[in-house]
């Protein structure tokens, strides 16, 4: 990958950061091995191993003033100790302080010596997160130290940096090693990789000072600013980290662009036929985006294009048009969706649209097994035109004859690396397939600029005509009976209703149970109307039967888990009730609500909630009532939840920034982009060094 340089490069005298960590005093082979697990191999890796956060141990909080959810330091005397074994070994220690209040310390892992030390009368200084327990406030596994005699607790004078670490490496020891490494920090001139003119133009202060400040904030540091990550030193480093991410995405993109892709530009006869057969005209946004895609496909470099558009904006047709360009040029198309239900929806659409044109559409989901699978694989290998399945499609050793285009309906579940992997899987004759990525949730511009810097972005920023905005209300579950009465009336008017159960339990079984309970309740109360049920535990055939019954109008009400979040399209459904809506994030609520308001009739959405509402939940429901605009909702979501959640890529590590925070630091992105462009054009060597500095170690870590 472009981000890598030769790590066996010799250490030169002018590169103090390149020396192995083993050259630091007190770092022996065992510690070298442990540090390597964190990707910390060279001295400079330690410089850039930044604190995750800080602990404020500069003061002691009275137990009476503790609040759940906060981290705090407490001093107290042990009142009572209890060892329990009911479910698992447990040590409970009650302490109290001058405020005459008690705090419970709870340990699940502890040694005998530890238990013996914690006797009544012992004075302790503890630091930990406060939470509500069965017996009042408690701390689970606090850090603690015993205080002897009458000596007052000595609090720290500095904020304590907390570093990401690994098993077998205590925080104090890691901090000491980092301190040793910092002694070798060279002068600014040697350390800086962003050229002086660019630094001056964008007001970037000394990197050296910023590093020293962040690792060892001085006693007079503005604590609240530091805790929020808004201190100029943190911002300086965040800038550099965002810049590095930008550079590395642009480099990956450039590497892909070096490769060759099949030219998929023909007379467009199939396209003309499809459009002629559709019951609607394309919106001008669909036309514009369709043209952008068509232009890319006609070039001999692989397309890397993201099409974003609000739910219901009509991305599927645009994807179908792209597919036809490939088919007409004699190439195959793979279309992948994140869930089986969504893949099936695509299958239905594509079969309906493409088969009349004589284009073969093959189904290859994980559930296709045995003989049927063998036959399907054979047809794909023989050149079946369009192959639809889940994301597993690419990972299952499916061999294509001539793959020309990969369409990914990604729901933000794909990382950059996975996208790149698709290219390798699909290559043949030294040609890589074009790539079209569809996303259902609009991405705030700031995020798109940063996270999707490797893609070109097209936006379908217009809904098909005749849609009426959904009216949304939030109603307490205490008024559930009223809501059900309202459903009754709506059914009487011939409207169709979704009832969505949103238990956020881990287990699909519990979710299914909750839906079954709601189904029974509604079946009993809505006499004279058919109520259907769909959830993730059902076989896909069963789901299809239920969906078909709902589509045909046989079922008046469909009780569903969030399996219907994506892709379901029943224009006659005009009322949606979302149970426990306070538990869902904005993106999910918006996706769900997008299932109604698809026809010409006025639609409604009822957000049932369980009081009392927390502050965040209240804000979310308010946003949903205020707007139907997916872009505004996405901006708000970013603000409330942070980008990891918004993009759903927590696990992929794609957004695992050390110090930057896209929501907080979005104001830096415009400058990041400008500096990035200049560096790629005029200072490519420094750009590579920057990537190696920030990403090199992490990439090795990820490979290990
Ligand atoms: P999404 O962008 O959420 O994937 P779909 O592609 O599923 O949206 O389209 C939503 C619905 O709108 C489908 O029923 C589709 O047939 C219809 N549709 C798409 N484009 C138009 C259009 N230009 N005019 C009218 N209806 C359209
Ligand atoms: Mg869609």
XYZ file of C-alpha atoms and ligand atoms in Angstrom:
732
model
C 0.000 0.000 0.000
C 1.116 3.537 -0.670
C 1.239 4.254 3.038
C 4.116 1.899 3.638
C 7.781 2.615 3.315
C 10.642 0.250 3.873
C 10.735 -0.258 7.603
C 14.211 -1.742 7.515
C 15.533 1.624 6.320
C 18.706 2.431 8.215
C 18.500 4.848 11.108
C 20.421 7.967 10.293
C 21.935 10.407 12.722
C 19.544 13.118 11.576
C 16.498 10.946 12.248
C 16.320 10.484 16.024
C 12.700 9.350 15.719
C 13.599 6.396 13.536
C 15.618 4.613 16.218
C 14.030 1.440 17.638
C 12.332 1.821 21.035
C 14.874 -0.672 22.409
C 17.496 2.101 22.300
C 15.691 3.932 25.138
C 17.083 3.469 28.629
C 15.212 0.809 30.564
C 13.447 -0.702 27.576
C 14.469 -4.354 27.353
C 13.376 -7.084 24.918
C 10.222 -7.982 26.839
C 9.002 -4.397 26.826
C 9.980 -4.031 23.162
C 7.714 -6.976 22.384
C 4.825 -5.520 24.397
C 5.193 -2.107 22.783
C 5.224 -3.755 19.354
C 1.728 -5.044 20.080
C 0.626 -1.402 20.161
C 2.463 -0.660 16.918
C 5.123 1.215 18.874
C 8.403 0.172 17.299
C 10.328 3.368 16.771
C 10.954 6.255 19.094
C 8.747 8.526 16.999
C 5.855 6.096 17.347
C 5.958 6.949 21.043
C 5.950 10.692 20.352
C 2.721 10.252 18.430
C 1.113 7.823 20.845
C -1.224 10.474 22.195
C -3.364 10.478 25.326
C -6.930 9.292 24.771
C -8.092 11.625 27.491
C -6.994 13.107 30.789
C -7.913 12.297 34.320
C -8.373 15.155 36.660
C -6.764 13.995 39.871
C -5.921 17.486 40.941
C -8.833 17.630 43.351
C -10.920 15.435 45.605
C -14.709 15.427 45.303
C -16.955 14.959 48.328
C -19.079 11.814 48.009
C -22.183 13.956 48.531
C -21.283 15.923 45.373
C -20.719 12.920 43.073
C -22.837 12.584 40.007
C -23.412 9.406 37.989
C -21.563 9.356 34.676
C -18.676 11.505 35.873
C -15.145 10.459 36.649
C -13.985 11.661 39.997
C -11.465 11.288 42.753
C -12.758 10.510 46.228
C -11.087 10.137 49.598
C -12.788 8.013 52.260
C -12.557 5.473 55.053
C -13.660 1.859 54.632
C -16.840 1.246 56.644
C -17.736 -2.274 55.662
C -16.432 -5.063 53.436
C -18.407 -7.901 51.989
C -17.241 -10.809 49.866
C -19.896 -12.434 47.766
C -19.906 -15.491 45.520
C -23.498 -15.578 44.345
C -22.920 -15.365 40.621
C -19.245 -14.723 40.554
C -16.650 -13.683 43.119
C -17.216 -10.152 44.174
C -15.717 -7.763 46.676
C -17.881 -4.893 47.891
C -16.268 -2.131 49.892
C -18.316 0.715 51.359
C -16.428 3.930 52.059
C -17.590 7.189 53.563
C -16.125 10.652 53.932
C -16.717 13.891 55.815
C -19.845 14.537 53.815
C -21.315 11.519 55.734
C -22.311 9.786 52.529
C -21.417 6.277 51.453
C -19.962 5.121 48.158
C -19.756 1.478 47.152
C -16.599 0.162 45.464
C -17.149 -3.025 43.557
C -14.429 -5.454 42.411
C -14.920 -8.591 40.350
C -11.272 -9.409 39.873
C -9.159 -9.178 42.993
C -6.380 -11.007 44.739
C -6.537 -12.360 48.262
C -3.908 -9.828 49.331
C -6.052 -7.028 47.954
C -9.091 -8.239 49.866
C -7.077 -8.459 53.052
C -5.732 -4.945 52.705
C -9.160 -3.405 52.389
C -10.290 -3.610 55.988
C -12.604 -1.390 57.985
C -10.875 1.812 58.955
C -8.467 1.846 55.988
C -8.231 5.244 54.294
C -8.394 5.201 50.500
C -7.917 7.612 47.629
C -9.948 6.336 44.681
C -10.433 7.417 41.114
C -13.102 6.037 38.836
C -16.362 6.450 37.011
C -19.407 6.985 39.188
C -22.586 5.130 38.306
C -25.942 4.201 39.752
C -25.979 0.830 41.463
C -28.611 -1.131 43.350
C -27.505 0.442 46.634
C -26.866 3.992 45.493
C -23.787 5.408 43.799
C -20.882 3.100 43.113
C -17.549 2.750 41.326
C -16.618 -0.493 39.593
C -12.926 -1.284 39.665
C -11.723 2.158 40.664
C -8.025 2.911 40.746
C -7.172 3.271 44.386
C -4.294 3.762 46.742
C -4.184 3.262 50.483
C -3.329 6.255 52.583
C -1.451 5.739 55.784
C -2.111 7.401 59.140
C -3.264 10.974 59.338
C -1.297 12.163 56.296
C -3.551 14.090 53.967
C -3.935 12.723 50.456
C -1.510 14.356 48.087
C -3.357 15.183 44.928
C -1.602 15.454 41.580
C -0.660 18.851 40.316
C -1.018 17.944 36.679
C -3.764 16.391 34.644
C -2.878 12.719 34.218
C -2.742 11.660 30.559
C -4.425 8.329 29.867
C -2.798 6.430 27.000
C -4.242 3.564 25.026
C -2.384 0.513 26.280
C -2.394 -3.250 26.168
C -2.314 -6.160 28.583
C 0.854 -6.344 30.599
C 1.728 -2.685 30.235
C 0.573 -0.503 33.124
C -0.294 3.153 32.561
C 2.552 4.460 34.694
C 5.160 2.374 32.925
C 3.918 3.415 29.493
C 3.921 7.060 30.546
C 7.532 6.698 31.719
C 8.668 5.199 28.398
C 6.914 7.962 26.487
C 8.634 10.501 28.734
C 12.002 8.959 27.845
C 11.156 9.146 24.140
C 10.165 12.792 24.445
C 13.644 13.615 25.673
C 14.803 12.802 22.169
C 12.402 15.179 20.422
C 14.522 17.109 17.915
C 14.264 20.772 17.002
C 11.221 22.054 15.170
C 13.185 22.305 11.950
C 13.937 18.586 12.069
C 10.522 17.500 13.262
C 8.201 19.434 10.964
C 7.042 17.815 7.731
C 4.575 20.477 6.626
C 6.615 23.044 4.657
C 7.146 26.395 6.439
C 5.248 28.460 3.873
C 2.135 26.306 4.265
C 2.421 26.381 8.040
C 2.649 30.138 8.001
C -0.264 30.481 5.591
C -2.537 28.464 7.854
C -1.260 29.662 11.207
C 0.100 26.303 12.322
C 2.245 26.635 15.438
C 5.180 24.501 16.527
C 4.571 20.763 16.366
C 7.248 20.163 18.990
C 5.558 22.458 21.508
C 2.189 20.894 20.764
C 3.508 17.380 21.440
C 5.153 18.392 24.696
C 2.022 20.178 25.854
C -0.316 17.324 25.087
C 1.870 14.724 26.780
C 2.595 16.875 29.827
C 0.071 19.653 30.302
C 1.584 22.266 32.646
C 0.018 23.012 36.054
C -1.727 26.120 34.767
C -3.226 24.376 31.726
C -6.821 25.413 31.018
C -8.278 22.169 32.172
C -11.754 22.282 30.725
C -10.415 23.197 27.293
C -7.976 20.318 27.444
C -10.618 17.861 28.570
C -12.752 18.867 25.578
C -9.850 18.541 23.134
C -10.093 22.185 22.120
C -6.719 23.386 23.309
C -4.579 24.884 20.485
C -1.921 22.208 21.031
C -4.523 19.473 20.540
C -5.952 21.276 17.557
C -2.489 21.526 16.015
C -2.086 17.761 16.275
C -5.639 17.111 15.130
C -4.884 19.162 12.030
C -1.870 17.044 11.260
C -3.757 13.821 11.820
C -6.642 14.852 9.577
C -4.142 15.970 6.962
C -2.473 12.579 7.095
C -5.748 10.750 6.672
C -6.611 12.960 3.727
C -3.224 12.362 2.106
C -3.416 8.632 2.549
C -6.919 8.380 1.052
C -5.839 10.506 -1.908
C -2.787 8.309 -2.384
C -4.873 5.134 -2.350
C -7.189 6.696 -4.852
C -4.293 7.690 -7.086
C -2.981 4.130 -6.903
C -6.331 2.781 -8.037
C -6.496 5.338 -10.831
C -3.221 4.027 -12.167
C -4.968 0.811 -13.043
C -7.063 0.154 -16.095
C -10.749 -0.609 -16.302
C -12.940 -1.714 -19.199
C -14.482 1.098 -21.236
C -18.229 0.821 -20.727
C -19.650 3.306 -23.180
C -22.013 2.128 -25.866
C -24.877 3.513 -27.884
C -27.156 3.239 -24.828
C -29.872 1.187 -26.502
C -30.643 -0.790 -23.319
C -30.767 2.422 -21.338
C -33.265 3.885 -23.788
C -35.441 0.787 -23.541
C -35.432 0.817 -19.749
C -36.390 4.469 -19.576
C -39.143 3.965 -22.131
C -40.651 1.199 -20.013
C -40.616 3.040 -16.677
C -43.906 4.426 -15.367
C -42.145 7.696 -14.445
C -39.655 10.238 -15.753
C -36.293 10.587 -14.079
C -35.957 13.623 -11.857
C -33.377 16.115 -13.024
C -31.147 15.090 -10.128
C -31.332 11.452 -11.206
C -30.517 12.477 -14.761
C -27.526 14.550 -13.708
C -26.104 11.834 -11.472
C -26.813 9.177 -14.108
C -24.807 11.225 -16.616
C -21.910 11.637 -14.184
C -21.801 7.883 -13.723
C -22.060 7.217 -17.463
C -19.142 9.558 -18.167
C -16.963 7.765 -15.599
C -17.835 4.357 -16.998
C -16.759 5.363 -20.481
C -13.209 6.069 -19.280
C -10.431 3.476 -19.171
C -9.738 4.179 -15.458
C -11.794 2.561 -12.742
C -14.676 4.714 -11.531
C -14.796 5.280 -7.775
C -18.058 7.080 -7.270
C -20.350 7.459 -4.315
C -23.987 8.261 -4.999
C -25.711 9.693 -2.005
C -29.324 10.608 -1.786
C -31.999 10.749 0.801
C -34.109 7.706 1.407
C -36.650 7.448 -1.426
C -34.696 9.697 -3.790
C -34.490 6.901 -6.372
C -30.941 5.600 -6.282
C -31.928 2.146 -7.546
C -32.827 3.334 -11.033
C -29.507 5.133 -11.313
C -27.759 1.899 -10.351
C -29.784 -0.027 -12.941
C -28.771 2.412 -15.663
C -25.115 1.956 -14.759
C -25.589 -1.816 -14.843
C -27.042 -1.629 -18.333
C -24.037 0.314 -19.617
C -21.815 -2.544 -18.452
C -24.081 -5.237 -19.854
C -24.307 -3.521 -23.216
C -20.506 -3.453 -23.407
C -20.442 -7.202 -22.745
C -19.403 -7.096 -19.093
C -20.892 -8.494 -15.894
C -22.245 -6.543 -12.949
C -22.214 -7.520 -9.264
C -24.699 -5.778 -6.972
C -24.229 -6.203 -3.236
C -26.485 -5.165 -0.386
C -25.842 -5.277 3.353
C -28.838 -7.429 4.258
C -30.605 -10.293 2.588
C -33.925 -8.444 2.662
C -32.480 -5.452 0.873
C -30.713 -7.683 -1.636
C -34.045 -9.371 -2.349
C -35.666 -6.019 -2.885
C -33.000 -5.180 -5.453
C -33.496 -8.563 -7.056
C -37.209 -7.890 -7.478
C -36.600 -4.455 -8.978
C -33.843 -5.553 -11.299
C -35.750 -8.602 -12.531
C -38.787 -6.473 -13.192
C -36.789 -3.878 -15.090
C -34.076 -5.887 -16.843
C -35.574 -9.252 -17.745
C -37.997 -7.740 -20.277
C -34.884 -6.397 -21.995
C -33.456 -9.915 -22.192
C -30.869 -9.313 -19.461
C -30.202 -12.264 -17.180
C -30.341 -11.504 -13.419
C -28.778 -14.097 -11.113
C -29.448 -14.481 -7.349
C -26.530 -15.515 -5.167
C -27.194 -14.942 -1.479
C -25.735 -16.983 1.364
C -29.004 -18.890 1.615
C -28.668 -20.286 -1.873
C -27.042 -23.623 -1.128
C -26.381 -27.085 -2.500
C -27.296 -27.856 -6.058
C -28.983 -24.515 -6.663
C -25.783 -22.768 -5.636
C -23.652 -24.924 -7.900
C -25.854 -24.084 -10.829
C -25.859 -20.375 -9.989
C -22.071 -20.331 -9.681
C -21.784 -22.064 -13.032
C -24.009 -19.464 -14.656
C -21.943 -16.651 -13.104
C -18.740 -18.237 -14.360
C -20.337 -18.575 -17.776
C -21.121 -14.871 -17.832
C -24.562 -14.200 -16.267
C -25.079 -10.486 -16.841
C -26.150 -9.200 -13.421
C -25.464 -11.008 -10.135
C -27.214 -9.851 -6.966
C -26.396 -10.888 -3.412
C -25.230 -9.740 -0.019
C -21.785 -8.396 0.723
C -20.589 -11.966 1.102
C -20.806 -12.225 -2.672
C -17.238 -11.080 -3.077
C -15.795 -13.148 -0.281
C -17.110 -16.530 -1.268
C -14.774 -17.363 -4.079
C -17.372 -16.554 -6.691
C -15.656 -16.522 -10.063
C -16.879 -14.042 -12.633
C -16.152 -14.376 -16.331
C -15.856 -10.649 -17.090
C -16.739 -8.428 -14.183
C -16.937 -4.809 -15.282
C -18.872 -3.047 -12.552
C -19.380 -3.561 -8.839
C -22.318 -1.788 -7.212
C -22.257 -1.618 -3.426
C -25.334 -0.534 -1.508
C -23.362 0.124 1.566
C -25.362 1.660 4.391
C -22.019 2.931 5.633
C -20.848 -0.505 6.552
C -17.907 -0.678 4.226
C -14.429 0.598 4.952
C -11.858 1.902 2.529
C -9.838 -1.296 2.753
C -12.851 -3.408 1.879
C -13.587 -1.185 -1.073
C -10.051 -1.628 -2.333
C -10.234 -5.374 -1.822
C -13.136 -5.498 -4.265
C -10.874 -4.304 -7.002
C -8.487 -7.159 -6.501
C -11.233 -9.755 -6.354
C -12.747 -8.573 -9.574
C -9.663 -8.175 -11.705
C -9.217 -10.059 -14.953
C -7.071 -9.461 -18.035
C -5.338 -6.841 -15.927
C -8.539 -4.804 -15.831
C -10.247 -3.899 -12.553
C -13.993 -3.294 -12.338
C -15.571 0.119 -11.918
C -17.105 0.787 -8.535
C -20.359 2.511 -7.688
C -21.242 2.989 -4.037
C -24.771 3.883 -2.950
C -25.443 5.200 0.517
C -28.868 5.482 2.036
C -28.107 8.036 4.715
C -26.875 11.339 3.438
C -23.449 12.201 4.709
C -22.710 15.685 5.980
C -20.449 17.499 3.567
C -17.632 17.799 6.058
C -17.583 14.067 6.610
C -17.838 13.210 2.946
C -14.828 15.409 2.248
C -12.769 13.599 4.797
C -13.913 10.007 4.985
C -14.692 9.614 1.322
C -11.710 11.517 -0.027
C -10.967 8.431 -2.110
C -14.314 8.683 -3.906
C -16.035 11.160 -6.180
C -19.383 12.125 -4.737
C -22.661 12.627 -6.603
C -25.792 13.737 -4.801
C -29.387 13.030 -5.765
C -30.654 16.089 -3.963
C -34.260 16.002 -5.093
C -37.146 13.667 -4.373
C -39.467 12.395 -7.116
C -42.477 14.676 -7.528
C -45.750 14.107 -5.738
C -44.316 13.066 -2.396
C -45.947 14.719 0.570
C -43.749 15.323 3.577
C -44.437 12.991 6.482
C -46.085 14.617 9.501
C -44.374 13.398 12.646
C -45.572 13.464 16.244
C -44.086 12.118 19.466
C -46.559 10.508 21.863
C -46.007 8.956 25.281
C -46.629 5.243 25.591
C -49.185 6.154 28.263
C -51.454 7.108 25.359
C -50.907 3.842 23.520
C -54.612 2.984 23.441
C -55.359 6.249 21.627
C -52.698 5.483 19.059
C -54.143 2.040 18.427
C -57.575 3.612 18.018
C -56.084 5.921 15.428
C -54.689 2.919 13.557
C -58.148 1.434 13.563
C -59.577 4.545 11.932
C -56.744 4.677 9.381
C -57.302 1.043 8.397
C -60.971 1.826 7.945
C -59.939 4.482 5.414
C -57.964 1.882 3.490
C -54.579 3.053 4.657
C -51.810 0.588 5.475
C -49.753 0.765 8.615
C -46.285 -0.237 9.806
C -45.864 -0.933 13.509
C -42.160 -1.076 14.282
C -40.756 -2.721 17.414
C -37.339 -1.473 18.290
C -36.072 -3.485 21.170
C -32.340 -2.929 21.018
C -31.461 -6.253 22.592
C -28.441 -8.028 21.198
C -30.396 -11.155 20.497
C -32.587 -11.471 17.464
C -34.692 -13.909 19.473
C -35.680 -11.282 22.049
C -36.417 -8.823 19.287
C -38.612 -11.363 17.583
C -40.437 -12.036 20.852
C -41.193 -8.363 21.370
C -42.630 -8.202 17.876
C -44.741 -11.280 18.554
C -46.187 -9.648 21.673
C -47.096 -6.482 19.767
C -48.535 -8.605 16.978
C -50.811 -10.426 19.428
C -51.924 -7.147 21.007
C -52.777 -5.515 17.682
C -54.457 -8.615 16.254
C -56.723 -8.686 19.292
C -57.620 -4.996 19.193
C -57.906 -4.368 15.469
C -60.912 -6.575 14.807
C -61.732 -6.958 11.139
C -58.253 -6.165 9.823
C -55.392 -8.511 8.992
C -52.193 -7.966 10.960
C -48.926 -9.475 9.655
C -45.595 -10.052 11.345
C -42.050 -9.930 10.004
C -38.761 -10.283 11.849
C -35.170 -11.332 11.401
C -35.659 -14.883 12.678
C -37.955 -15.809 9.830
C -36.759 -17.670 6.746
C -36.384 -15.445 3.722
C -39.206 -17.304 1.952
C -41.538 -16.599 4.874
C -40.501 -12.949 4.894
C -41.188 -12.715 1.195
C -44.680 -14.182 1.630
C -45.495 -11.611 4.324
C -44.046 -8.722 2.301
C -46.040 -9.775 -0.735
C -49.226 -9.936 1.322
C -48.576 -6.447 2.636
C -47.791 -5.126 -0.835
C -50.966 -6.569 -2.293
C -53.018 -4.949 0.463
C -54.112 -8.241 1.987
C -52.533 -7.172 5.273
C -53.627 -3.848 6.722
C -50.954 -3.701 9.393
C -47.397 -5.010 9.365
C -45.701 -5.489 12.713
C -41.970 -5.516 12.113
C -38.610 -5.351 13.771
C -36.080 -2.994 12.268
C -35.452 -5.518 9.486
C -37.647 -3.202 7.443
C -35.221 -0.361 8.026
C -33.812 -0.647 4.568
C -35.204 -1.053 1.139
C -38.837 -1.939 1.744
C -41.062 -0.188 -0.735
C -44.858 -0.218 -0.300
C -46.221 3.116 -1.566
C -49.699 2.597 -0.114
C -48.389 2.423 3.463
C -48.990 5.852 4.934
C -48.830 5.487 8.709
C -45.909 4.301 10.781
C -45.762 3.810 14.512
C -42.308 3.367 16.027
C -42.314 1.873 19.508
C -39.613 2.920 22.003
C -38.456 5.464 19.496
C -36.347 7.096 22.198
C -33.906 4.217 21.906
C -33.013 4.733 18.286
C -30.486 7.034 16.694
C -31.497 9.709 14.217
C -30.177 7.913 11.162
C -32.162 4.822 11.975
C -35.336 6.763 12.721
C -34.978 8.614 9.449
C -34.457 5.396 7.513
C -37.506 3.857 9.124
C -39.696 6.850 8.515
C -38.603 6.828 4.885
C -40.759 3.717 4.410
C -43.856 5.947 4.455
C -44.553 9.065 2.426
C -43.767 7.195 -0.799
C -47.179 7.590 -2.392
C -49.263 10.669 -3.042
C -51.369 10.414 0.135
C -50.375 12.443 3.186
C -48.424 10.240 5.585
C -47.887 10.234 9.322
C -45.296 8.924 11.688
C -45.959 8.401 15.382
C -42.919 8.190 17.624
C -44.092 6.321 20.706
C -41.782 6.833 23.634
C -41.386 5.573 27.151
C -41.149 8.495 29.578
C -39.159 9.983 31.182
C -37.075 11.137 28.246
C -33.379 11.898 28.626
C -31.940 15.075 27.192
C -30.464 13.445 24.070
C -33.587 11.448 23.304
C -35.689 14.578 23.669
C -33.475 16.421 21.191
C -33.581 13.548 18.719
C -37.358 13.325 18.757
C -37.546 17.085 18.353
C -35.334 16.948 15.251
C -37.545 14.242 13.778
C -40.643 16.362 14.322
C -38.994 19.448 12.856
C -37.636 18.113 9.593
C -37.804 15.455 6.893
C -34.548 16.594 5.330
C -32.010 13.789 5.516
C -29.056 16.143 5.172
C -30.146 18.263 8.123
C -30.812 15.152 10.151
C -27.367 13.800 9.307
C -25.706 17.056 10.410
C -27.605 16.944 13.660
C -26.769 13.282 14.128
C -23.097 14.045 13.694
C -23.372 16.747 16.298
C -25.214 14.558 18.798
C -23.470 11.256 18.341
C -20.120 11.703 16.680
C -18.886 10.411 13.332
C -18.043 6.851 14.365
C -21.686 6.221 15.065
C -22.938 8.190 12.114
C -20.868 6.191 9.698
C -21.346 2.913 11.485
C -17.686 2.143 10.962
C -16.574 1.893 14.573
C -15.462 -1.666 14.140
C -13.615 -1.198 10.882
C -11.181 1.106 12.614
C -11.434 3.468 9.698
C -12.186 6.389 11.968
C -9.970 5.436 14.836
C -8.345 8.816 15.148
C -5.871 9.336 17.936
C -6.729 12.920 18.613
C -8.920 14.321 15.859
C -12.683 14.234 16.199
C -14.543 14.898 12.990
C -17.517 16.499 14.668
C -15.447 18.772 16.873
C -12.750 19.527 14.323
C -14.823 19.885 11.182
C -13.763 23.536 10.970
C -10.215 22.371 10.179
C -11.174 20.336 7.124
C -11.187 23.092 4.529
C -7.612 24.051 5.396
C -6.636 20.384 5.597
C -7.792 19.936 2.046
C -5.856 22.966 0.798
C -2.639 21.983 2.515
C -3.129 18.412 1.339
C -3.417 19.394 -2.292
C -0.289 21.539 -2.147
C 1.700 18.812 -0.447
C 0.695 16.132 -2.935
C 1.596 18.422 -5.800
C 4.765 20.079 -4.514
C 6.063 18.054 -1.561
C 5.283 14.396 -2.251
C 8.222 13.146 -0.182
C 7.040 14.940 2.955
C 3.530 13.672 2.286
C 4.859 10.097 2.327
C 6.794 10.744 5.511
C 3.729 12.166 7.185
C 1.704 9.092 6.271
C 4.467 6.842 7.526
C 4.651 8.809 10.758
C 0.946 8.628 11.593
C -0.305 5.596 9.732
C 2.799 3.448 9.367
C 2.824 2.077 12.882
C -0.917 1.633 12.987
C -0.886 -0.189 9.661
C 1.741 -2.602 10.942
C -0.377 -3.071 14.052
C -3.418 -3.881 11.935
C -1.448 -6.401 9.884
C -0.117 -8.215 12.920
P -33.743 4.912 -2.556
O -32.967 6.075 -3.060
O -34.186 5.089 -1.143
O -33.042 3.609 -2.789
P -35.597 3.832 -4.429
O -34.660 3.672 -5.543
O -36.005 2.612 -3.688
O -35.069 4.921 -3.400
O -36.888 4.588 -4.967
C -37.995 4.822 -4.134
C -39.287 4.720 -4.918
O -39.404 5.802 -5.828
C -39.397 3.463 -5.756
O -40.725 3.026 -5.695
C -39.059 3.946 -7.146
O -39.622 3.138 -8.134
C -39.642 5.351 -7.144
N -39.002 6.288 -8.054
C -37.698 6.371 -8.349
N -37.459 7.394 -9.200
C -38.656 7.991 -9.426
C -39.069 9.111 -10.227
N -38.205 9.820 -10.926
N -40.369 9.418 -10.195
C -41.258 8.705 -9.483
N -40.928 7.651 -8.724
C -39.639 7.284 -8.690
Mg -32.420 1.967 -1.777
